[in-house]
Short mmCIF file of C-alpha atoms and ligand atoms in Angstrom, two decimals:
data_model
loop_
_atom_site.label_atom_id
_atom_site.label_comp_id
_atom_site.label_asym_id
_atom_site.label_seq_id
_atom_site.Cartn_x
_atom_site.Cartn_y
_atom_site.Cartn_z
CA MET M 1163 -15.88 -3.49 -26.40
CA GLU M 1164 -17.81 -4.34 -23.25
CA LEU M 1165 -16.37 -3.30 -19.90
CA LYS M 1166 -15.85 -6.39 -17.72
CA ASN M 1167 -17.94 -6.19 -14.69
CA PHE M 1168 -17.09 -5.67 -11.05
CA SER M 1169 -20.39 -7.17 -9.88
CA LEU M 1170 -20.28 -10.32 -7.74
CA GLU M 1171 -24.00 -11.00 -8.21
CA GLY M 1172 -24.73 -14.74 -8.01
CA LYS M 1173 -21.25 -15.62 -6.68
CA ILE M 1174 -20.60 -17.58 -3.49
CA ALA M 1175 -17.57 -16.49 -1.44
CA LEU M 1176 -15.83 -18.27 1.43
CA VAL M 1177 -13.68 -15.91 3.52
CA THR M 1178 -11.67 -17.69 6.22
CA GLY M 1179 -11.27 -16.21 9.69
CA ALA M 1180 -13.77 -13.47 8.92
CA SER M 1181 -15.65 -12.76 12.17
CA TYR M 1182 -13.84 -9.42 12.42
CA GLY M 1183 -10.79 -7.58 11.09
CA ILE M 1184 -9.67 -7.65 7.45
CA GLY M 1185 -11.69 -10.74 6.54
CA PHE M 1186 -14.91 -9.21 7.87
CA ALA M 1187 -14.39 -5.97 5.90
CA ILE M 1188 -13.60 -7.85 2.68
CA ALA M 1189 -16.63 -10.11 3.11
CA CYS M 1190 -18.92 -7.10 3.73
CA GLY M 1191 -17.58 -5.40 0.59
CA MET M 1192 -18.15 -8.54 -1.47
CA ALA M 1193 -21.68 -8.87 -0.08
CA LYS M 1194 -22.43 -5.27 -1.09
CA CYS M 1195 -21.34 -6.21 -4.63
CA GLY M 1196 -23.83 -9.10 -4.66
CA ALA M 1197 -21.93 -12.13 -3.31
CA THR M 1198 -23.37 -14.65 -0.85
CA ILE M 1199 -20.99 -14.80 2.09
CA CYS M 1200 -19.76 -17.90 3.91
CA PHE M 1201 -17.13 -17.53 6.60
CA ASN M 1202 -15.55 -19.63 9.29
CA ASP M 1203 -13.73 -18.97 12.52
CA ILE M 1204 -12.00 -21.04 15.11
CA LYS M 1205 -14.59 -20.80 17.94
CA GLN M 1206 -18.40 -20.82 18.13
CA GLU M 1207 -18.29 -17.60 20.17
CA LEU M 1208 -16.44 -15.80 17.35
CA VAL M 1209 -18.78 -17.17 14.70
CA ASP M 1210 -21.82 -15.99 16.71
CA LYS M 1211 -20.31 -12.52 17.11
CA GLY M 1212 -19.48 -12.49 13.38
CA ILE M 1213 -23.02 -13.46 12.35
CA ALA M 1214 -24.40 -10.67 14.56
CA ALA M 1215 -21.94 -8.13 13.08
CA TYR M 1216 -22.87 -9.14 9.51
CA LYS M 1217 -26.56 -8.88 10.43
CA GLU M 1218 -25.97 -5.37 11.74
CA ALA M 1219 -24.43 -4.54 8.36
CA GLY M 1220 -27.55 -5.93 6.63
CA ILE M 1221 -25.84 -9.16 5.51
CA GLU M 1222 -27.16 -12.72 6.04
CA ALA M 1223 -23.82 -14.53 6.26
CA HIS M 1224 -23.39 -18.30 6.65
CA GLY M 1225 -21.00 -18.84 9.57
CA TYR M 1226 -19.21 -22.08 10.48
CA VAL M 1227 -16.78 -23.21 13.16
CA CYS M 1228 -13.67 -24.62 11.50
CA ASP M 1229 -9.95 -24.59 12.26
CA VAL M 1230 -8.30 -24.02 8.89
CA THR M 1231 -5.27 -26.10 9.88
CA ASP M 1232 -7.43 -29.25 10.29
CA GLU M 1233 -7.66 -30.87 6.85
CA ASP M 1234 -10.60 -33.17 7.71
CA ALA M 1235 -12.55 -30.27 9.21
CA VAL M 1236 -11.84 -28.09 6.15
CA ASN M 1237 -12.97 -30.83 3.75
CA ALA M 1238 -16.16 -31.24 5.81
CA LEU M 1239 -16.69 -27.44 5.79
CA VAL M 1240 -16.40 -27.21 2.01
CA ALA M 1241 -18.76 -30.21 1.56
CA THR M 1242 -21.30 -28.59 3.91
CA ILE M 1243 -21.13 -25.23 2.08
CA GLU M 1244 -21.53 -26.96 -1.29
CA LYS M 1245 -24.63 -28.77 0.05
CA GLU M 1246 -26.22 -25.88 1.98
CA VAL M 1247 -25.21 -22.87 -0.15
CA GLY M 1248 -23.59 -24.02 -3.41
CA VAL M 1249 -20.19 -24.35 -5.07
CA ILE M 1250 -17.67 -21.76 -3.90
CA ASP M 1251 -16.72 -19.27 -6.65
CA ILE M 1252 -14.41 -17.11 -4.53
CA LEU M 1253 -12.06 -18.22 -1.76
CA VAL M 1254 -10.26 -15.65 0.37
CA ASN M 1255 -7.51 -17.24 2.48
CA ASN M 1256 -7.54 -14.61 5.21
CA ALA M 1257 -7.23 -16.44 8.57
CA GLY M 1258 -3.82 -15.75 10.03
CA ILE M 1259 -1.78 -15.35 13.21
CA ILE M 1260 1.49 -13.69 14.14
CA LYS M 1261 3.97 -14.32 16.96
CA ARG M 1262 6.43 -11.54 17.67
CA ILE M 1263 9.35 -13.40 19.26
CA PRO M 1264 13.08 -12.99 18.49
CA MET M 1265 14.07 -15.97 16.35
CA CYS M 1266 16.60 -17.44 18.79
CA GLU M 1267 13.99 -17.33 21.58
CA MET M 1268 11.26 -18.96 19.49
CA THR M 1269 10.58 -22.68 19.92
CA ALA M 1270 10.23 -24.89 16.87
CA ALA M 1271 6.64 -25.59 17.99
CA GLN M 1272 5.83 -21.84 17.93
CA PHE M 1273 7.43 -21.48 14.49
CA ARG M 1274 5.44 -24.47 13.18
CA GLN M 1275 2.17 -23.09 14.55
CA VAL M 1276 2.55 -19.88 12.54
CA ILE M 1277 3.53 -21.79 9.39
CA ASP M 1278 0.55 -24.08 9.94
CA VAL M 1279 -2.06 -21.29 10.06
CA ASP M 1280 -0.48 -18.81 7.62
CA LEU M 1281 0.88 -21.18 4.95
CA ASN M 1282 -0.27 -24.79 5.35
CA ALA M 1283 -3.91 -23.75 5.84
CA PRO M 1284 -4.19 -21.76 2.57
CA PHE M 1285 -2.82 -24.90 0.84
CA ILE M 1286 -5.41 -27.09 2.62
CA VAL M 1287 -8.39 -24.81 1.92
CA SER M 1288 -7.38 -24.10 -1.70
CA LYS M 1289 -6.95 -27.84 -2.32
CA ALA M 1290 -10.45 -28.42 -0.96
CA VAL M 1291 -12.17 -25.90 -3.26
CA ILE M 1292 -10.20 -26.26 -6.53
CA PRO M 1293 -11.80 -29.54 -7.80
CA SER M 1294 -15.31 -28.02 -7.77
CA MET M 1295 -14.00 -24.79 -9.32
CA ILE M 1296 -12.52 -26.87 -12.15
CA LYS M 1297 -15.88 -28.63 -12.67
CA LYS M 1298 -17.70 -25.27 -12.62
CA GLY M 1299 -15.26 -23.79 -15.15
CA HIS M 1300 -14.03 -20.86 -13.09
CA GLY M 1301 -12.75 -19.80 -9.68
CA LYS M 1302 -11.01 -16.98 -7.83
CA ILE M 1303 -8.58 -17.52 -4.96
CA ILE M 1304 -7.23 -14.51 -3.06
CA ASN M 1305 -4.43 -15.11 -0.58
CA ILE M 1306 -3.91 -12.44 2.07
CA CYS M 1307 -0.15 -11.98 2.00
CA SER M 1308 1.77 -9.18 3.74
CA MET M 1309 4.61 -6.66 3.59
CA MET M 1310 6.46 -9.63 5.08
CA SER M 1311 6.03 -11.49 1.78
CA GLU M 1312 8.86 -9.14 0.69
CA LEU M 1313 10.49 -7.70 3.81
CA GLY M 1314 11.85 -8.96 7.08
CA ARG M 1315 11.98 -7.35 10.48
CA GLU M 1316 13.05 -8.27 14.00
CA THR M 1317 10.80 -10.83 15.78
CA VAL M 1318 8.63 -12.02 12.87
CA SER M 1319 10.73 -14.82 11.32
CA ALA M 1320 7.92 -17.40 11.23
CA TYR M 1321 5.36 -14.91 9.91
CA ALA M 1322 7.75 -13.66 7.18
CA ALA M 1323 8.64 -17.23 6.21
CA ALA M 1324 4.94 -18.12 5.98
CA LYS M 1325 3.88 -14.99 4.07
CA GLY M 1326 6.85 -15.29 1.69
CA GLY M 1327 5.79 -18.90 1.12
CA LEU M 1328 2.19 -17.81 0.57
CA LYS M 1329 3.33 -15.45 -2.18
CA MET M 1330 4.97 -18.41 -3.96
CA LEU M 1331 1.98 -20.71 -3.32
CA THR M 1332 -0.12 -18.02 -5.04
CA LYS M 1333 2.12 -18.07 -8.10
CA ASN M 1334 2.12 -21.86 -8.11
CA ILE M 1335 -1.68 -22.22 -7.92
CA CYS M 1336 -1.84 -19.78 -10.86
CA SER M 1337 0.71 -21.91 -12.74
CA GLU M 1338 -1.06 -25.22 -12.11
CA TYR M 1339 -4.70 -24.20 -12.45
CA GLY M 1340 -4.73 -21.10 -14.69
CA GLU M 1341 -5.70 -23.28 -17.65
CA TYR M 1342 -8.96 -24.16 -15.83
CA ASN M 1343 -9.94 -20.48 -15.66
CA ILE M 1344 -8.90 -20.24 -12.02
CA GLN M 1345 -7.19 -17.01 -11.03
CA CYS M 1346 -5.12 -17.03 -7.86
CA ASN M 1347 -3.79 -13.67 -6.71
CA GLY M 1348 -2.55 -12.20 -3.45
CA ILE M 1349 -3.24 -8.99 -1.60
CA GLY M 1350 -0.30 -7.67 0.41
CA PRO M 1351 -1.76 -5.26 2.96
CA GLY M 1352 0.49 -2.65 4.51
CA TYR M 1353 0.11 -1.96 8.23
CA ILE M 1354 -3.63 -2.07 8.86
CA GLU M 1355 -5.51 -1.11 12.04
CA THR M 1356 -6.89 -4.44 13.34
CA PRO M 1357 -6.58 -6.49 16.57
CA GLN M 1358 -3.50 -8.21 15.06
CA THR M 1359 -1.57 -4.93 15.03
CA ALA M 1360 -3.16 -3.37 18.15
CA PRO M 1361 -0.07 -4.06 20.33
CA LEU M 1362 2.01 -2.01 17.86
CA ARG M 1363 -0.23 1.02 18.34
CA GLU M 1364 -0.72 0.91 22.13
CA ARG M 1365 -0.23 4.26 23.82
CA GLN M 1366 2.83 4.57 26.08
CA PRO M 1367 2.30 5.00 29.87
CA ASP M 1368 2.85 8.78 29.42
CA GLY M 1369 0.13 8.92 26.73
CA SER M 1370 2.52 9.36 23.80
CA ARG M 1371 2.30 7.25 20.64
CA HIS M 1372 4.02 3.85 20.45
CA PRO M 1373 7.44 4.20 18.74
CA PHE M 1374 6.44 1.51 16.21
CA ASP M 1375 3.29 3.47 15.37
CA GLN M 1376 5.41 6.57 14.64
CA PHE M 1377 7.90 4.44 12.69
CA ILE M 1378 5.16 3.02 10.43
CA VAL M 1379 3.65 6.44 9.74
CA SER M 1380 7.10 7.78 8.81
CA LYS M 1381 7.74 4.74 6.52
CA THR M 1382 4.40 5.08 4.70
CA PRO M 1383 4.18 7.74 1.95
CA ALA M 1384 0.44 7.99 2.71
CA ALA M 1385 1.58 8.97 6.26
CA ARG M 1386 -1.05 6.85 8.00
CA TRP M 1387 -1.98 3.29 8.92
CA GLY M 1388 -4.28 1.49 6.51
CA THR M 1389 -7.88 0.72 7.37
CA THR M 1390 -9.70 -2.52 6.60
CA GLU M 1391 -11.82 -0.49 4.12
CA ASP M 1392 -8.66 0.21 2.08
CA LEU M 1393 -8.56 -3.49 1.16
CA VAL M 1394 -12.16 -3.85 -0.02
CA GLY M 1395 -11.87 -2.37 -3.56
CA PRO M 1396 -8.77 -4.43 -4.42
CA ALA M 1397 -10.44 -7.62 -3.08
CA VAL M 1398 -13.64 -7.01 -5.07
CA PHE M 1399 -11.55 -6.39 -8.21
CA LEU M 1400 -9.63 -9.66 -7.75
CA ALA M 1401 -12.88 -11.55 -7.09
CA SER M 1402 -14.71 -10.14 -10.12
CA ASP M 1403 -14.69 -10.82 -13.88
CA ALA M 1404 -12.77 -7.54 -14.25
CA SER M 1405 -9.60 -9.40 -13.21
CA ASP M 1406 -10.04 -12.52 -15.38
CA PHE M 1407 -6.61 -12.06 -17.03
CA VAL M 1408 -4.82 -11.13 -13.79
CA ASN M 1409 -3.19 -14.23 -12.38
CA GLY M 1410 -0.31 -14.98 -9.99
CA HIS M 1411 -0.06 -11.31 -9.03
CA ILE M 1412 0.47 -9.86 -5.56
CA LEU M 1413 -1.32 -6.53 -5.24
CA TYR M 1414 0.33 -4.54 -2.45
CA VAL M 1415 -2.11 -2.20 -0.75
CA ASP M 1416 0.39 -0.49 1.49
CA GLY M 1417 0.12 3.28 1.11
CA GLY M 1418 3.40 3.07 -0.82
CA ILE M 1419 5.70 1.48 1.82
CA LEU M 1420 7.38 -0.88 -0.65
CA ALA M 1421 8.11 1.98 -3.06
CA TYR M 1422 9.80 4.18 -0.49
CA ILE M 1423 13.40 4.24 0.76
CA GLY M 1424 12.38 6.12 3.94
CA LYS M 1425 12.72 9.67 5.23
CA GLN M 1426 16.25 11.05 5.30
CA PRO M 1427 17.47 12.13 8.75
CA GLN M 1428 16.91 15.87 9.25
N1 NAI A 2599 -3.42 -6.23 10.20
C1 NAI A 2599 -2.42 -6.07 9.37
O1 NAI A 2599 -1.71 -5.04 9.38
C2 NAI A 2599 -2.12 -7.11 8.35
C3 NAI A 2599 -2.71 -8.35 8.35
N2 NAI A 2599 -2.39 -9.25 7.35
C4 NAI A 2599 -3.03 -10.56 7.27
O2 NAI A 2599 -4.42 -10.39 7.07
C5 NAI A 2599 -5.13 -11.49 7.62
C6 NAI A 2599 -6.17 -10.97 8.60
O3 NAI A 2599 -5.49 -10.16 9.55
P1 NAI A 2599 -6.21 -9.30 10.68
O4 NAI A 2599 -7.63 -9.08 10.36
O5 NAI A 2599 -5.30 -8.20 10.97
O6 NAI A 2599 -6.05 -10.36 11.86
P2 NAI A 2599 -6.95 -10.60 13.14
O7 NAI A 2599 -6.08 -11.22 14.15
O8 NAI A 2599 -7.65 -9.33 13.45
O9 NAI A 2599 -7.99 -11.69 12.57
C7 NAI A 2599 -7.57 -12.99 12.18
C8 NAI A 2599 -8.76 -13.89 12.05
O10 NAI A 2599 -8.32 -15.22 11.75
C9 NAI A 2599 -8.95 -16.12 12.67
N3 NAI A 2599 -8.13 -17.33 12.83
C10 NAI A 2599 -6.90 -17.42 13.40
N4 NAI A 2599 -6.48 -18.72 13.39
C11 NAI A 2599 -7.47 -19.44 12.80
C12 NAI A 2599 -7.63 -20.81 12.49
N5 NAI A 2599 -6.70 -21.72 12.80
N6 NAI A 2599 -8.78 -21.21 11.87
C13 NAI A 2599 -9.73 -20.31 11.56
N7 NAI A 2599 -9.64 -19.00 11.82
C14 NAI A 2599 -8.52 -18.55 12.44
C15 NAI A 2599 -9.08 -15.29 13.95
O11 NAI A 2599 -9.97 -15.86 14.87
C16 NAI A 2599 -9.56 -13.96 13.36
O12 NAI A 2599 -10.94 -13.98 13.06
C17 NAI A 2599 -4.07 -12.37 8.30
O13 NAI A 2599 -3.69 -13.39 7.41
C18 NAI A 2599 -2.92 -11.41 8.51
O14 NAI A 2599 -1.69 -12.05 8.59
C19 NAI A 2599 -1.49 -8.96 6.38
C20 NAI A 2599 -0.89 -7.76 6.36
C21 NAI A 2599 -1.16 -6.72 7.32
O1 LIG A 2600 5.40 -6.52 11.76
C1 LIG A 2600 4.46 -6.88 12.50
O2 LIG A 2600 4.57 -7.04 13.71
C2 LIG A 2600 3.15 -7.14 11.90
O3 LIG A 2600 2.14 -7.20 12.58
C3 LIG A 2600 3.08 -7.36 10.41
C4 LIG A 2600 1.76 -6.94 9.82
O4 LIG A 2600 0.72 -7.71 10.34
C5 LIG A 2600 1.82 -7.12 8.35
O5 LIG A 2600 1.61 -8.20 7.86
C6 LIG A 2600 2.19 -5.94 7.55
O6 LIG A 2600 2.06 -6.22 6.18
#
């Protein structure tokens, strides 16, 4: 028996919203395993910063400005990548936003904006890459889900609705396109240190830790926040031939939060 390989040599990956944060770390990990990296972000300034950061890491990434909620722009992006770089083998739907607003104070427009970036966009980008994956005979789609694909909490109704929906979109892409050798899986990161979660870790005026920061550490059996590096191995696995029979699965990389009932009061 031959061990299926974790190498991404010869593969072309598109990671959305990957100038920094989780997307950047995943893209760097994939590049180290041999993949050619394409990424997009919403502004030229971010793309330029991203290209410089990849360069510093020794990676020649192809960066593009594209808003993932704009279907015409996404279709043009995928056509450009196919022409300039080649057919995309691996798509990581990473771009995302959060709005922390109590539900009854949130406007419908704010709710829609979150759904648009976190749920509609993965549909739009996946739809744009799947036809060429079918022609090529294989493809990997990784959707960056969340703890909020399973759990709710105060103030994140739109985000939880979107990430719960993304979990089901993942299972549905697997159901519709598995027969074409396309695997669509999700990664559900726990609480990870990135700009998105920075407000939850801000020091208090007296220098003490943010109560949410302490709450997360107490809820996580690993007793720490995750780092973007924690997500790299799982992403490489789901992008590689080693996961060819893994489909429609959400891999939670959460230090054990979902397994844990929480510390009993002392
Ligand atoms: N940080 C965390 O604890 C967790 C994050 N996630 C998810 O992981 C993904 C990445 O998160 P982070 O790196 O923490 O976020 P971040 O806020 O640090 O980075 C998000 C990236 O997406 C880009 N982006 C936002 N809207 C876009 C649009 N319309 N078009 C193109 N690019 C756009 C941003 O410019 C940025 O580069 C998101 O989907 C997030 O919901 C999931 C679970 C935990
Ligand atoms: O609860 C919040 O506030 C968050 O920022 C949620 C995290 O980004 C997340 O997705 C945890 O999985």
